[in-house]
mmCIF file with all atom_site columns, C-alpha atoms in Angstrom:
data_model
loop_
_atom_site.group_PDB
_atom_site.id
_atom_site.type_symbol
_atom_site.label_atom_id
_atom_site.label_alt_id
_atom_site.label_comp_id
_atom_site.label_asym_id
_atom_site.label_entity_id
_atom_site.label_seq_id
_atom_site.pdbx_PDB_ins_code
_atom_site.Cartn_x
_atom_site.Cartn_y
_atom_site.Cartn_z
_atom_site.occupancy
_atom_site.B_iso_or_equiv
_atom_site.pdbx_formal_charge
_atom_site.auth_seq_id
_atom_site.auth_comp_id
_atom_site.auth_asym_id
_atom_site.auth_atom_id
_atom_site.pdbx_PDB_model_num
ATOM 1   C CA . ASP F 1 1   ? 3.667   -14.056 12.826  1.00 54.00 ? 1   ASP F CA 1
ATOM 2   C CA . THR F 1 2   ? 6.526   -11.574 12.934  1.00 77.00 ? 2   THR F CA 1
ATOM 3   C CA . GLY F 1 3   ? 5.186   -9.417  10.108  1.00 93.00 ? 3   GLY F CA 1
ATOM 4   C CA . VAL F 1 4   ? 6.854   -8.348  6.882   1.00 96.00 ? 4   VAL F CA 1
ATOM 5   C CA . SER F 1 5   ? 10.502  -7.441  7.365   1.00 97.00 ? 5   SER F CA 1
ATOM 6   C CA . GLN F 1 6   ? 12.509  -5.152  5.101   1.00 97.00 ? 6   GLN F CA 1
ATOM 7   C CA . ASP F 1 7   ? 16.226  -4.516  5.107   1.00 97.00 ? 7   ASP F CA 1
ATOM 8   C CA . PRO F 1 8   ? 17.833  -2.038  5.197   1.00 97.00 ? 8   PRO F CA 1
ATOM 9   C CA . ARG F 1 9   ? 15.504  0.583   6.635   1.00 96.00 ? 9   ARG F CA 1
ATOM 10  C CA . HIS F 1 10  ? 17.554  3.370   5.132   1.00 97.00 ? 10  HIS F CA 1
ATOM 11  C CA . LYS F 1 11  ? 19.976  3.435   2.224   1.00 97.00 ? 11  LYS F CA 1
ATOM 12  C CA . ILE F 1 12  ? 22.029  6.417   1.130   1.00 97.00 ? 12  ILE F CA 1
ATOM 13  C CA . THR F 1 13  ? 24.045  6.071   -2.033  1.00 97.00 ? 13  THR F CA 1
ATOM 14  C CA . LYS F 1 14  ? 25.633  8.085   -4.787  1.00 96.00 ? 14  LYS F CA 1
ATOM 15  C CA . ARG F 1 15  ? 24.015  8.511   -8.161  1.00 96.00 ? 15  ARG F CA 1
ATOM 16  C CA . GLY F 1 16  ? 25.022  5.748   -10.541 1.00 97.00 ? 16  GLY F CA 1
ATOM 17  C CA . GLN F 1 17  ? 25.493  3.076   -7.886  1.00 97.00 ? 17  GLN F CA 1
ATOM 18  C CA . ASN F 1 18  ? 23.487  -0.140  -7.736  1.00 98.00 ? 18  ASN F CA 1
ATOM 19  C CA . VAL F 1 19  ? 21.318  -0.897  -4.703  1.00 98.00 ? 19  VAL F CA 1
ATOM 20  C CA . THR F 1 20  ? 19.512  -4.026  -3.538  1.00 98.00 ? 20  THR F CA 1
ATOM 21  C CA . PHE F 1 21  ? 16.733  -4.267  -0.988  1.00 98.00 ? 21  PHE F CA 1
ATOM 22  C CA . ARG F 1 22  ? 15.487  -7.375  0.747   1.00 98.00 ? 22  ARG F CA 1
ATOM 23  C CA . CYS F 1 23  ? 11.984  -8.315  1.849   1.00 98.00 ? 23  CYS F CA 1
ATOM 24  C CA . ASP F 1 24  ? 10.994  -11.234 4.074   1.00 97.00 ? 24  ASP F CA 1
ATOM 25  C CA . PRO F 1 25  ? 7.223   -11.787 3.883   1.00 96.00 ? 25  PRO F CA 1
ATOM 26  C CA . ILE F 1 26  ? 4.958   -13.355 6.464   1.00 94.00 ? 26  ILE F CA 1
ATOM 27  C CA . SER F 1 27  ? 5.940   -17.004 6.289   1.00 91.00 ? 27  SER F CA 1
ATOM 28  C CA . GLU F 1 28  ? 2.630   -18.508 5.168   1.00 87.00 ? 28  GLU F CA 1
ATOM 29  C CA . HIS F 1 29  ? 1.951   -15.832 2.526   1.00 91.00 ? 29  HIS F CA 1
ATOM 30  C CA . ASN F 1 30  ? 2.412   -16.919 -1.072  1.00 91.00 ? 30  ASN F CA 1
ATOM 31  C CA . ARG F 1 31  ? 2.033   -13.496 -2.681  1.00 92.00 ? 31  ARG F CA 1
ATOM 32  C CA . LEU F 1 32  ? 4.645   -10.766 -2.408  1.00 95.00 ? 32  LEU F CA 1
ATOM 33  C CA . TYR F 1 33  ? 4.407   -7.227  -3.774  1.00 95.00 ? 33  TYR F CA 1
ATOM 34  C CA . TRP F 1 34  ? 6.749   -4.295  -4.248  1.00 97.00 ? 34  TRP F CA 1
ATOM 35  C CA . TYR F 1 35  ? 5.553   -0.684  -4.229  1.00 97.00 ? 35  TYR F CA 1
ATOM 36  C CA . ARG F 1 36  ? 7.262   2.680   -4.426  1.00 97.00 ? 36  ARG F CA 1
ATOM 37  C CA . GLN F 1 37  ? 6.037   5.642   -2.406  1.00 95.00 ? 37  GLN F CA 1
ATOM 38  C CA . THR F 1 38  ? 7.218   9.173   -3.071  1.00 94.00 ? 38  THR F CA 1
ATOM 39  C CA . LEU F 1 39  ? 6.571   12.133  -0.812  1.00 90.00 ? 39  LEU F CA 1
ATOM 40  C CA . GLY F 1 40  ? 2.951   13.191  -0.774  1.00 89.00 ? 40  GLY F CA 1
ATOM 41  C CA . GLN F 1 41  ? 1.765   10.258  -2.827  1.00 92.00 ? 41  GLN F CA 1
ATOM 42  C CA . GLY F 1 42  ? 0.206   6.886   -2.234  1.00 94.00 ? 42  GLY F CA 1
ATOM 43  C CA . PRO F 1 43  ? 2.169   3.721   -2.924  1.00 95.00 ? 43  PRO F CA 1
ATOM 44  C CA . GLU F 1 44  ? 2.661   2.885   -6.600  1.00 95.00 ? 44  GLU F CA 1
ATOM 45  C CA . PHE F 1 45  ? 2.655   -0.773  -7.604  1.00 94.00 ? 45  PHE F CA 1
ATOM 46  C CA . LEU F 1 46  ? 5.855   -2.117  -9.182  1.00 95.00 ? 46  LEU F CA 1
ATOM 47  C CA . THR F 1 47  ? 5.673   -5.909  -9.365  1.00 94.00 ? 47  THR F CA 1
ATOM 48  C CA . TYR F 1 48  ? 4.385   -9.014  -7.633  1.00 91.00 ? 48  TYR F CA 1
ATOM 49  C CA . PHE F 1 49  ? 5.167   -12.690 -7.149  1.00 93.00 ? 49  PHE F CA 1
ATOM 50  C CA . GLN F 1 50  ? 3.046   -15.706 -6.504  1.00 91.00 ? 50  GLN F CA 1
ATOM 51  C CA . ASN F 1 51  ? 5.446   -18.133 -4.888  1.00 91.00 ? 51  ASN F CA 1
ATOM 52  C CA . GLU F 1 52  ? 8.583   -17.866 -7.042  1.00 91.00 ? 52  GLU F CA 1
ATOM 53  C CA . ALA F 1 53  ? 6.768   -16.786 -10.209 1.00 91.00 ? 53  ALA F CA 1
ATOM 54  C CA . GLN F 1 54  ? 6.842   -13.089 -11.109 1.00 90.00 ? 54  GLN F CA 1
ATOM 55  C CA . LEU F 1 55  ? 3.343   -12.644 -12.478 1.00 88.00 ? 55  LEU F CA 1
ATOM 56  C CA . GLU F 1 56  ? 3.391   -8.944  -13.207 1.00 84.00 ? 56  GLU F CA 1
ATOM 57  C CA . LYS F 1 57  ? 6.432   -6.855  -14.006 1.00 83.00 ? 57  LYS F CA 1
ATOM 58  C CA . SER F 1 58  ? 5.234   -4.448  -16.646 1.00 81.00 ? 58  SER F CA 1
ATOM 59  C CA . ARG F 1 59  ? 4.832   -1.748  -13.999 1.00 83.00 ? 59  ARG F CA 1
ATOM 60  C CA . LEU F 1 60  ? 8.506   -1.714  -13.096 1.00 87.00 ? 60  LEU F CA 1
ATOM 61  C CA . LEU F 1 61  ? 9.609   1.827   -13.731 1.00 84.00 ? 61  LEU F CA 1
ATOM 62  C CA . SER F 1 62  ? 12.431  1.082   -16.135 1.00 89.00 ? 62  SER F CA 1
ATOM 63  C CA . ASP F 1 63  ? 14.773  -1.700  -17.143 1.00 93.00 ? 63  ASP F CA 1
ATOM 64  C CA . ARG F 1 64  ? 17.064  -0.545  -14.337 1.00 96.00 ? 64  ARG F CA 1
ATOM 65  C CA . PHE F 1 65  ? 14.609  -2.115  -11.905 1.00 96.00 ? 65  PHE F CA 1
ATOM 66  C CA . SER F 1 66  ? 14.452  -5.855  -11.348 1.00 96.00 ? 66  SER F CA 1
ATOM 67  C CA . ALA F 1 67  ? 13.103  -8.177  -8.683  1.00 96.00 ? 67  ALA F CA 1
ATOM 68  C CA . GLU F 1 68  ? 13.605  -11.795 -7.748  1.00 96.00 ? 68  GLU F CA 1
ATOM 69  C CA . ARG F 1 69  ? 12.078  -14.319 -5.416  1.00 96.00 ? 69  ARG F CA 1
ATOM 70  C CA . PRO F 1 70  ? 14.205  -17.379 -6.132  1.00 89.00 ? 70  PRO F CA 1
ATOM 71  C CA . LYS F 1 71  ? 12.805  -19.864 -3.646  1.00 87.00 ? 71  LYS F CA 1
ATOM 72  C CA . GLY F 1 72  ? 9.389   -18.402 -3.109  1.00 85.00 ? 72  GLY F CA 1
ATOM 73  C CA . SER F 1 73  ? 10.357  -17.007 0.271   1.00 91.00 ? 73  SER F CA 1
ATOM 74  C CA . PHE F 1 74  ? 12.293  -13.729 0.532   1.00 96.00 ? 74  PHE F CA 1
ATOM 75  C CA . SER F 1 75  ? 12.520  -11.288 -2.354  1.00 97.00 ? 75  SER F CA 1
ATOM 76  C CA . THR F 1 76  ? 15.046  -8.726  -3.530  1.00 97.00 ? 76  THR F CA 1
ATOM 77  C CA . LEU F 1 77  ? 14.510  -5.529  -5.491  1.00 97.00 ? 77  LEU F CA 1
ATOM 78  C CA . GLU F 1 78  ? 17.520  -4.172  -7.340  1.00 97.00 ? 78  GLU F CA 1
ATOM 79  C CA . ILE F 1 79  ? 17.953  -0.761  -8.900  1.00 97.00 ? 79  ILE F CA 1
ATOM 80  C CA . GLN F 1 80  ? 20.923  -0.387  -11.213 1.00 97.00 ? 80  GLN F CA 1
ATOM 81  C CA . ARG F 1 81  ? 22.613  2.914   -12.063 1.00 97.00 ? 81  ARG F CA 1
ATOM 82  C CA . THR F 1 82  ? 20.542  4.865   -9.585  1.00 97.00 ? 82  THR F CA 1
ATOM 83  C CA . GLU F 1 83  ? 19.238  8.311   -10.469 1.00 96.00 ? 83  GLU F CA 1
ATOM 84  C CA . GLN F 1 84  ? 18.054  11.220  -8.326  1.00 95.00 ? 84  GLN F CA 1
ATOM 85  C CA . GLY F 1 85  ? 14.458  10.402  -9.171  1.00 94.00 ? 85  GLY F CA 1
ATOM 86  C CA . ASP F 1 86  ? 14.794  6.982   -7.572  1.00 96.00 ? 86  ASP F CA 1
ATOM 87  C CA . SER F 1 87  ? 14.797  8.569   -4.127  1.00 97.00 ? 87  SER F CA 1
ATOM 88  C CA . ALA F 1 88  ? 11.673  7.205   -2.451  1.00 96.00 ? 88  ALA F CA 1
ATOM 89  C CA . MET F 1 89  ? 10.347  4.730   0.073   1.00 96.00 ? 89  MET F CA 1
ATOM 90  C CA . TYR F 1 90  ? 10.233  1.184   -1.282  1.00 97.00 ? 90  TYR F CA 1
ATOM 91  C CA . LEU F 1 91  ? 7.552   -0.912  0.353   1.00 97.00 ? 91  LEU F CA 1
ATOM 92  C CA . CYS F 1 92  ? 7.094   -4.640  0.352   1.00 97.00 ? 92  CYS F CA 1
ATOM 93  C CA . ALA F 1 93  ? 3.809   -6.377  1.141   1.00 96.00 ? 93  ALA F CA 1
ATOM 94  C CA . SER F 1 94  ? 2.581   -9.945  1.317   1.00 94.00 ? 94  SER F CA 1
ATOM 95  C CA . SER F 1 95  ? -0.795  -11.651 1.310   1.00 91.00 ? 95  SER F CA 1
ATOM 96  C CA . PRO F 1 96  ? -2.279  -15.134 1.387   1.00 87.00 ? 96  PRO F CA 1
ATOM 97  C CA . LEU F 1 97  ? -3.020  -16.938 -1.843  1.00 78.00 ? 97  LEU F CA 1
ATOM 98  C CA . GLU F 1 98  ? -6.790  -17.251 -1.434  1.00 70.00 ? 98  GLU F CA 1
ATOM 99  C CA . GLY F 1 99  ? -8.964  -15.116 -3.646  1.00 64.00 ? 99  GLY F CA 1
ATOM 100 C CA . ARG F 1 100 ? -8.166  -13.076 -6.680  1.00 62.00 ? 100 ARG F CA 1
ATOM 101 C CA . GLY F 1 101 ? -7.349  -9.828  -4.988  1.00 62.00 ? 101 GLY F CA 1
ATOM 102 C CA . ASN F 1 102 ? -9.550  -9.524  -1.992  1.00 73.00 ? 102 ASN F CA 1
ATOM 103 C CA . GLN F 1 103 ? -7.064  -10.488 0.675   1.00 82.00 ? 103 GLN F CA 1
ATOM 104 C CA . PRO F 1 104 ? -5.520  -7.582  2.586   1.00 89.00 ? 104 PRO F CA 1
ATOM 105 C CA . GLN F 1 105 ? -1.866  -6.984  1.965   1.00 92.00 ? 105 GLN F CA 1
ATOM 106 C CA . HIS F 1 106 ? 0.423   -6.706  4.961   1.00 94.00 ? 106 HIS F CA 1
ATOM 107 C CA . PHE F 1 107 ? 3.158   -4.120  4.570   1.00 96.00 ? 107 PHE F CA 1
ATOM 108 C CA . GLY F 1 108 ? 6.660   -3.862  5.893   1.00 96.00 ? 108 GLY F CA 1
ATOM 109 C CA . ASP F 1 109 ? 8.081   -0.602  7.200   1.00 95.00 ? 109 ASP F CA 1
ATOM 110 C CA . GLY F 1 110 ? 9.876   0.060   3.948   1.00 96.00 ? 110 GLY F CA 1
ATOM 111 C CA . THR F 1 111 ? 13.356  0.958   2.803   1.00 97.00 ? 111 THR F CA 1
ATOM 112 C CA . ARG F 1 112 ? 13.966  4.669   2.362   1.00 96.00 ? 112 ARG F CA 1
ATOM 113 C CA . LEU F 1 113 ? 16.398  5.316   -0.487  1.00 97.00 ? 113 LEU F CA 1
ATOM 114 C CA . SER F 1 114 ? 18.230  8.607   -0.758  1.00 97.00 ? 114 SER F CA 1
ATOM 115 C CA . ILE F 1 115 ? 20.364  9.346   -3.810  1.00 96.00 ? 115 ILE F CA 1
ATOM 116 C CA . LEU F 1 116 ? 23.115  11.912  -3.344  1.00 92.00 ? 116 LEU F CA 1
ATOM 117 C CA . ALA K 2 1   ? -8.701  3.132   -16.200 1.00 77.00 ? 1   ALA K CA 1
ATOM 118 C CA . GLN K 2 2   ? -9.137  2.350   -12.563 1.00 85.00 ? 2   GLN K CA 1
ATOM 119 C CA . SER K 2 3   ? -8.508  5.068   -10.054 1.00 91.00 ? 3   SER K CA 1
ATOM 120 C CA . VAL K 2 4   ? -9.081  6.246   -6.528  1.00 95.00 ? 4   VAL K CA 1
ATOM 121 C CA . ALA K 2 5   ? -9.587  9.832   -5.422  1.00 96.00 ? 5   ALA K CA 1
ATOM 122 C CA . GLN K 2 6   ? -9.234  11.275  -1.966  1.00 97.00 ? 6   GLN K CA 1
ATOM 123 C CA . PRO K 2 7   ? -10.491 14.832  -2.372  1.00 96.00 ? 7   PRO K CA 1
ATOM 124 C CA . GLU K 2 8   ? -9.171  16.177  0.930   1.00 97.00 ? 8   GLU K CA 1
ATOM 125 C CA . ASP K 2 9   ? -5.453  16.501  1.629   1.00 96.00 ? 9   ASP K CA 1
ATOM 126 C CA . GLN K 2 10  ? -6.176  17.108  5.306   1.00 97.00 ? 10  GLN K CA 1
ATOM 127 C CA . VAL K 2 11  ? -9.051  16.613  7.711   1.00 98.00 ? 11  VAL K CA 1
ATOM 128 C CA . ASN K 2 12  ? -9.092  18.299  11.106  1.00 98.00 ? 12  ASN K CA 1
ATOM 129 C CA . VAL K 2 13  ? -11.396 17.195  13.912  1.00 98.00 ? 13  VAL K CA 1
ATOM 130 C CA . ALA K 2 14  ? -11.577 17.655  17.654  1.00 98.00 ? 14  ALA K CA 1
ATOM 131 C CA . GLU K 2 15  ? -11.153 14.670  19.924  1.00 97.00 ? 15  GLU K CA 1
ATOM 132 C CA . GLY K 2 16  ? -14.492 13.034  20.660  1.00 97.00 ? 16  GLY K CA 1
ATOM 133 C CA . ASN K 2 17  ? -16.128 14.286  17.486  1.00 98.00 ? 17  ASN K CA 1
ATOM 134 C CA . PRO K 2 18  ? -17.067 12.025  14.593  1.00 97.00 ? 18  PRO K CA 1
ATOM 135 C CA . LEU K 2 19  ? -14.700 11.886  11.650  1.00 97.00 ? 19  LEU K CA 1
ATOM 136 C CA . THR K 2 20  ? -15.103 11.150  7.960   1.00 98.00 ? 20  THR K CA 1
ATOM 137 C CA . VAL K 2 21  ? -12.342 10.679  5.417   1.00 98.00 ? 21  VAL K CA 1
ATOM 138 C CA . LYS K 2 22  ? -13.662 10.651  1.871   1.00 98.00 ? 22  LYS K CA 1
ATOM 139 C CA . CYS K 2 23  ? -12.835 8.302   -0.995  1.00 98.00 ? 23  CYS K CA 1
ATOM 140 C CA . THR K 2 24  ? -14.315 7.836   -4.445  1.00 97.00 ? 24  THR K CA 1
ATOM 141 C CA . TYR K 2 25  ? -13.332 5.204   -6.937  1.00 95.00 ? 25  TYR K CA 1
ATOM 142 C CA . SER K 2 26  ? -13.569 4.327   -10.599 1.00 93.00 ? 26  SER K CA 1
ATOM 143 C CA . VAL K 2 27  ? -13.378 0.667   -11.611 1.00 87.00 ? 27  VAL K CA 1
ATOM 144 C CA . SER K 2 28  ? -14.774 -1.685  -14.181 1.00 83.00 ? 28  SER K CA 1
ATOM 145 C CA . GLY K 2 29  ? -16.680 -4.503  -12.598 1.00 81.00 ? 29  GLY K CA 1
ATOM 146 C CA . ASN K 2 30  ? -17.096 -5.115  -8.899  1.00 81.00 ? 30  ASN K CA 1
ATOM 147 C CA . PRO K 2 31  ? -14.637 -3.221  -6.733  1.00 86.00 ? 31  PRO K CA 1
ATOM 148 C CA . TYR K 2 32  ? -12.397 -4.573  -4.007  1.00 88.00 ? 32  TYR K CA 1
ATOM 149 C CA . LEU K 2 33  ? -11.907 -1.580  -1.675  1.00 93.00 ? 33  LEU K CA 1
ATOM 150 C CA . PHE K 2 34  ? -9.538  -1.103  1.223   1.00 95.00 ? 34  PHE K CA 1
ATOM 151 C CA . TRP K 2 35  ? -8.502  1.462   3.807   1.00 97.00 ? 35  TRP K CA 1
ATOM 152 C CA . TYR K 2 36  ? -4.995  1.609   5.222   1.00 97.00 ? 36  TYR K CA 1
ATOM 153 C CA . VAL K 2 37  ? -3.345  3.888   7.782   1.00 97.00 ? 37  VAL K CA 1
ATOM 154 C CA . GLN K 2 38  ? 0.292   4.995   7.813   1.00 95.00 ? 38  GLN K CA 1
ATOM 155 C CA . TYR K 2 39  ? 2.223   6.447   10.728  1.00 93.00 ? 39  TYR K CA 1
ATOM 156 C CA . PRO K 2 40  ? 5.441   8.421   10.146  1.00 89.00 ? 40  PRO K CA 1
ATOM 157 C CA . ASN K 2 41  ? 8.308   6.336   8.780   1.00 83.00 ? 41  ASN K CA 1
ATOM 158 C CA . ARG K 2 42  ? 6.234   3.176   8.932   1.00 88.00 ? 42  ARG K CA 1
ATOM 159 C CA . GLY K 2 43  ? 4.522   0.909   6.459   1.00 89.00 ? 43  GLY K CA 1
ATOM 160 C CA . LEU K 2 44  ? 0.792   0.771   5.889   1.00 94.00 ? 44  LEU K CA 1
ATOM 161 C CA . GLN K 2 45  ? -1.532  -0.946  8.319   1.00 95.00 ? 45  GLN K CA 1
ATOM 162 C CA . PHE K 2 46  ? -4.739  -2.572  7.081   1.00 95.00 ? 46  PHE K CA 1
ATOM 163 C CA . LEU K 2 47  ? -7.941  -1.143  8.588   1.00 96.00 ? 47  LEU K CA 1
ATOM 164 C CA . LEU K 2 48  ? -10.810 -2.712  6.657   1.00 95.00 ? 48  LEU K CA 1
ATOM 165 C CA . LYS K 2 49  ? -12.013 -3.983  3.300   1.00 92.00 ? 49  LYS K CA 1
ATOM 166 C CA . TYR K 2 50  ? -15.161 -4.226  1.208   1.00 91.00 ? 50  TYR K CA 1
ATOM 167 C CA . ILE K 2 51  ? -15.604 -7.138  -1.141  1.00 83.00 ? 51  ILE K CA 1
ATOM 168 C CA . THR K 2 52  ? -19.340 -7.848  -1.291  1.00 80.00 ? 52  THR K CA 1
ATOM 169 C CA . GLY K 2 53  ? -22.235 -7.849  1.127   1.00 81.00 ? 53  GLY K CA 1
ATOM 170 C CA . ASP K 2 54  ? -23.175 -5.248  3.679   1.00 85.00 ? 54  ASP K CA 1
ATOM 171 C CA . ASN K 2 55  ? -22.519 -1.695  2.660   1.00 91.00 ? 55  ASN K CA 1
ATOM 172 C CA . LEU K 2 56  ? -21.282 -0.808  6.153   1.00 94.00 ? 56  LEU K CA 1
ATOM 173 C CA . VAL K 2 57  ? -17.968 -2.476  6.876   1.00 94.00 ? 57  VAL K CA 1
ATOM 174 C CA . LYS K 2 58  ? -16.464 -2.553  10.339  1.00 95.00 ? 58  LYS K CA 1
ATOM 175 C CA . GLY K 2 59  ? -12.711 -2.634  10.824  1.00 94.00 ? 59  GLY K CA 1
ATOM 176 C CA . SER K 2 60  ? -9.905  -2.178  13.296  1.00 92.00 ? 60  SER K CA 1
ATOM 177 C CA . TYR K 2 61  ? -9.656  0.459   16.056  1.00 93.00 ? 61  TYR K CA 1
ATOM 178 C CA . GLY K 2 62  ? -13.343 1.398   15.850  1.00 95.00 ? 62  GLY K CA 1
ATOM 179 C CA . PHE K 2 63  ? -13.221 2.470   12.205  1.00 97.00 ? 63  PHE K CA 1
ATOM 180 C CA . GLU K 2 64  ? -15.941 1.660   9.708   1.00 97.00 ? 64  GLU K CA 1
ATOM 181 C CA . ALA K 2 65  ? -16.569 2.484   6.083   1.00 97.00 ? 65  ALA K CA 1
ATOM 182 C CA . GLU K 2 66  ? -19.682 2.946   4.040   1.00 96.00 ? 66  GLU K CA 1
ATOM 183 C CA . PHE K 2 67  ? -19.807 1.600   0.499   1.00 95.00 ? 67  PHE K CA 1
ATOM 184 C CA . ASN K 2 68  ? -22.132 3.493   -1.828  1.00 95.00 ? 68  ASN K CA 1
ATOM 185 C CA . LYS K 2 69  ? -22.326 2.005   -5.299  1.00 92.00 ? 69  LYS K CA 1
ATOM 186 C CA . SER K 2 70  ? -24.416 4.760   -6.849  1.00 93.00 ? 70  SER K CA 1
ATOM 187 C CA . GLN K 2 71  ? -22.007 7.438   -5.675  1.00 95.00 ? 71  GLN K CA 1
ATOM 188 C CA . THR K 2 72  ? -18.939 5.219   -6.199  1.00 94.00 ? 72  THR K CA 1
ATOM 189 C CA . SER K 2 73  ? -17.755 6.174   -2.740  1.00 96.00 ? 73  SER K CA 1
ATOM 190 C CA . PHE K 2 74  ? -16.173 4.366   0.173   1.00 97.00 ? 74  PHE K CA 1
ATOM 191 C CA . HIS K 2 75  ? -15.874 6.897   3.007   1.00 98.00 ? 75  HIS K CA 1
ATOM 192 C CA . LEU K 2 76  ? -14.045 6.034   6.210   1.00 98.00 ? 76  LEU K CA 1
ATOM 193 C CA . LYS K 2 77  ? -15.811 6.941   9.443   1.00 98.00 ? 77  LYS K CA 1
ATOM 194 C CA . LYS K 2 78  ? -15.374 6.800   13.170  1.00 98.00 ? 78  LYS K CA 1
ATOM 195 C CA . PRO K 2 79  ? -17.995 7.922   15.707  1.00 97.00 ? 79  PRO K CA 1
ATOM 196 C CA . SER K 2 80  ? -15.549 9.429   18.190  1.00 97.00 ? 80  SER K CA 1
ATOM 197 C CA . ALA K 2 81  ? -12.040 10.481  17.165  1.00 97.00 ? 81  ALA K CA 1
ATOM 198 C CA . LEU K 2 82  ? -8.954  9.992   19.334  1.00 97.00 ? 82  LEU K CA 1
ATOM 199 C CA . VAL K 2 83  ? -5.754  12.033  19.245  1.00 97.00 ? 83  VAL K CA 1
ATOM 200 C CA . SER K 2 84  ? -3.952  8.776   18.500  1.00 95.00 ? 84  SER K CA 1
ATOM 201 C CA . ASP K 2 85  ? -5.955  8.457   15.260  1.00 97.00 ? 85  ASP K CA 1
ATOM 202 C CA . SER K 2 86  ? -3.848  11.281  13.804  1.00 97.00 ? 86  SER K CA 1
ATOM 203 C CA . ALA K 2 87  ? -2.082  9.729   10.823  1.00 97.00 ? 87  ALA K CA 1
ATOM 204 C CA . LEU K 2 88  ? -2.106  9.431   7.030   1.00 97.00 ? 88  LEU K CA 1
ATOM 205 C CA . TYR K 2 89  ? -5.005  7.437   5.595   1.00 98.00 ? 89  TYR K CA 1
ATOM 206 C CA . PHE K 2 90  ? -5.074  5.753   2.212   1.00 98.00 ? 90  PHE K CA 1
ATOM 207 C CA . CYS K 2 91  ? -7.990  4.384   0.255   1.00 97.00 ? 91  CYS K CA 1
ATOM 208 C CA . ALA K 2 92  ? -7.168  1.651   -2.283  1.00 95.00 ? 92  ALA K CA 1
ATOM 209 C CA . VAL K 2 93  ? -8.897  -0.434  -4.921  1.00 92.00 ? 93  VAL K CA 1
ATOM 210 C CA . GLY K 2 94  ? -7.891  -3.792  -6.333  1.00 86.00 ? 94  GLY K CA 1
ATOM 211 C CA . ASP K 2 95  ? -6.307  -3.431  -9.767  1.00 74.00 ? 95  ASP K CA 1
ATOM 212 C CA . ASN K 2 96  ? -8.131  -5.680  -12.227 1.00 65.00 ? 96  ASN K CA 1
ATOM 213 C CA . GLN K 2 97  ? -5.373  -5.143  -14.783 1.00 62.00 ? 97  GLN K CA 1
ATOM 214 C CA . ALA K 2 98  ? -2.500  -6.248  -12.573 1.00 56.00 ? 98  ALA K CA 1
ATOM 215 C CA . GLY K 2 99  ? -3.593  -9.355  -10.801 1.00 64.00 ? 99  GLY K CA 1
ATOM 216 C CA . THR K 2 100 ? -3.912  -8.599  -7.158  1.00 75.00 ? 100 THR K CA 1
ATOM 217 C CA . ALA K 2 101 ? -2.097  -5.263  -6.920  1.00 85.00 ? 101 ALA K CA 1
ATOM 218 C CA . LEU K 2 102 ? -3.633  -2.215  -5.277  1.00 91.00 ? 102 LEU K CA 1
ATOM 219 C CA . ILE K 2 103 ? -4.183  1.259   -6.655  1.00 92.00 ? 103 ILE K CA 1
ATOM 220 C CA . PHE K 2 104 ? -3.898  3.850   -3.906  1.00 95.00 ? 104 PHE K CA 1
ATOM 221 C CA . GLY K 2 105 ? -5.223  7.351   -3.521  1.00 96.00 ? 105 GLY K CA 1
ATOM 222 C CA . LYS K 2 106 ? -2.870  10.195  -2.619  1.00 96.00 ? 106 LYS K CA 1
ATOM 223 C CA . GLY K 2 107 ? -3.779  9.964   1.031   1.00 97.00 ? 107 GLY K CA 1
ATOM 224 C CA . THR K 2 108 ? -5.518  12.184  3.562   1.00 98.00 ? 108 THR K CA 1
ATOM 225 C CA . THR K 2 109 ? -3.797  13.466  6.673   1.00 97.00 ? 109 THR K CA 1
ATOM 226 C CA . LEU K 2 110 ? -6.081  13.250  9.681   1.00 98.00 ? 110 LEU K CA 1
ATOM 227 C CA . SER K 2 111 ? -5.309  15.597  12.549  1.00 97.00 ? 111 SER K CA 1
ATOM 228 C CA . VAL K 2 112 ? -7.221  15.138  15.791  1.00 97.00 ? 112 VAL K CA 1
ATOM 229 C CA . SER K 2 113 ? -6.818  17.928  18.325  1.00 97.00 ? 113 SER K CA 1
ATOM 230 C CA . SER K 2 114 ? -7.274  17.532  22.068  1.00 94.00 ? 114 SER K CA 1
#
């Protein structure tokens, strides 16, 4: 168990550029989640997958945000046409399939996005 | 709507003293409650959870939490604080509207002085 891995750890980009983040969950975990955390706030849920199926995406912040998990393993989160307000820490988490929502989620160390 | 409140932005305690970090929640139905800790520039680490059963839940690193249904609270406690416990603590509740997602409070910074 190597934990949840996120890449890159830091991303600096100019406003208007597209960015993509990768998350590798714990290998035996079927569920994968994306959250956004801004300074002074708790993580805010964006979307989640069960295997390759994206079961909830209504919380994505705008249509500029999209996520994929094509083979049910790693996931990517893409932000198109970045804006200043997108600057935040993007966290990925994974959990086992058992139970409706009572399994603890294991978090990666996040990708910190800074928009110039 | 479901929500979690952490009424204190910061809690200060001296090493060796007991600590409490407060959390109240609002949910429909039975709550799934969690505590996580975050160190600077790191992700969140799971401490403990309440699903059903005993109101006193024991977790990692000597932490425990007390579930009180009548007060809709889930306070985090530790009998004797360590300097290394200094970190940001988040209370969370399972989101019944979004599958298995979590709703987090704003967090409480715990500072333990030597």
